[in-house]
């Protein structure tokens, strides 16, 4: 595989240790391989996983880390063998930048569950060809294998498109997998980035949607986002009244917590999908699964499904509610995200990074 020798010095924001915070950093993007696309990033959404990773909450962060996996931008150069994208295209990258593309999972369009070493994460991953660390979207530009670059639908605003690449697909995929549609009763636990997309998408698919939240202040918002009901999870009587009611609980809560109260809400054969990455669960008595309750997880979505989700959002005019910030405000955004003070996704305008002087390598 030929490689162009010219690399791209690139301004970025990243962390160097769990307690370093996220600050200016100089990185280098590789010269283009035959199948690579160079993208000038216009916006990058901020996912709770960025925060988990920057602080090494999961114990597998390799430093330095440049977070960001809700990336949109414009193609500015392509490798000699690229056929899918041309200079000037509006494109996007989500949580993965590569996989083996040969195993049975990749063959079945589940690249995120690649059997050969797992998907290559957009950040905190290892490039499959040269072993270098992958760096994410808190940066001016990125180089990525063409198959992992998706199309932003015509007319979709770039800033709003960004969160679809993780928050959007992570909510969309389980709704599709468990065939949510008219007549389905869906509850979304945690009204944050993923949760608010879950509400919008499930409502667009025709489901009756209930928000499960600890934040009474979000009751009015839930309805504006398209939910039909709001259930305060601290209200024991209200929770009891809905036992056995839902077909699905989409659980987006990002911290270790007891999932049993949410299992009680399910009808027979109902499913609770944990998309929040909460580490070890508290002990669970298997008796609560009787009644054929399904407790499962779901990881983002494959490439084809992610493009399908983008096109579905374009067709149904579904966009996240965002707050655009400057790169320099990342720490405040993390603090607010941790305090659940978020409506409902922060998106970084990368012009703010371009305007900053470069730091020494
Ligand atoms: P977020 O924007 O911070 O939203 C999480 C929401 O959960 C909060 O707004 C809050 O909603 C609720 N919450 C927060 N702390 C809580 C607590 N201590 N107890 C109960 N509820 C709490 O986060 P996000 O970006 O949506 O991400 C959610 C989780 O999904 C994270 O763990 C992230 O790493 C994970 N994730 C997984 C995948 C995947 O592929 N499976 C992909 C992306 C992200 P209320 O105020 O309404 O209670
Ligand atoms: Zn994410």
mmCIF file with all atom_site columns, N, CA and C and ligand atoms in Angstrom, residues 47 49 69 166, ligand 2:
data_model
loop_
_atom_site.group_PDB
_atom_site.id
_atom_site.type_symbol
_atom_site.label_atom_id
_atom_site.label_alt_id
_atom_site.label_comp_id
_atom_site.label_asym_id
_atom_site.label_entity_id
_atom_site.label_seq_id
_atom_site.pdbx_PDB_ins_code
_atom_site.Cartn_x
_atom_site.Cartn_y
_atom_site.Cartn_z
_atom_site.occupancy
_atom_site.B_iso_or_equiv
_atom_site.pdbx_formal_charge
_atom_site.auth_seq_id
_atom_site.auth_comp_id
_atom_site.auth_asym_id
_atom_site.auth_atom_id
_atom_site.pdbx_PDB_model_num
ATOM   1  N  N   . UNK A 1 47  ? -19.137 13.605 23.448 1.00 0.00 ? 47  UNK A N   1
ATOM   2  C  CA  . UNK A 1 47  ? -19.850 12.451 23.991 1.00 0.00 ? 47  UNK A CA  1
ATOM   3  C  C   . UNK A 1 47  ? -19.385 12.198 25.421 1.00 0.00 ? 47  UNK A C   1
ATOM   4  N  N   . UNK A 1 49  ? -18.541 9.513  26.501 1.00 0.00 ? 49  UNK A N   1
ATOM   5  C  CA  . UNK A 1 49  ? -17.405 8.594  26.395 1.00 0.00 ? 49  UNK A CA  1
ATOM   6  C  C   . UNK A 1 49  ? -16.080 9.361  26.306 1.00 0.00 ? 49  UNK A C   1
ATOM   7  N  N   . UNK A 1 69  ? -15.483 11.656 18.734 1.00 0.00 ? 69  UNK A N   1
ATOM   8  C  CA  . UNK A 1 69  ? -15.870 10.687 17.693 1.00 0.00 ? 69  UNK A CA  1
ATOM   9  C  C   . UNK A 1 69  ? -17.247 11.013 17.115 1.00 0.00 ? 69  UNK A C   1
ATOM   10 N  N   . UNK A 1 166 ? -22.520 9.501  16.922 1.00 0.00 ? 166 UNK A N   1
ATOM   11 C  CA  . UNK A 1 166 ? -22.455 8.568  18.053 1.00 0.00 ? 166 UNK A CA  1
ATOM   12 C  C   . UNK A 1 166 ? -23.795 8.547  18.787 1.00 0.00 ? 166 UNK A C   1
HETATM 13 ZN ZN1 . LIG B 2 .   ? -19.806 8.522  21.861 1.00 0.00 ? 2   LIG B ZN1 1
#
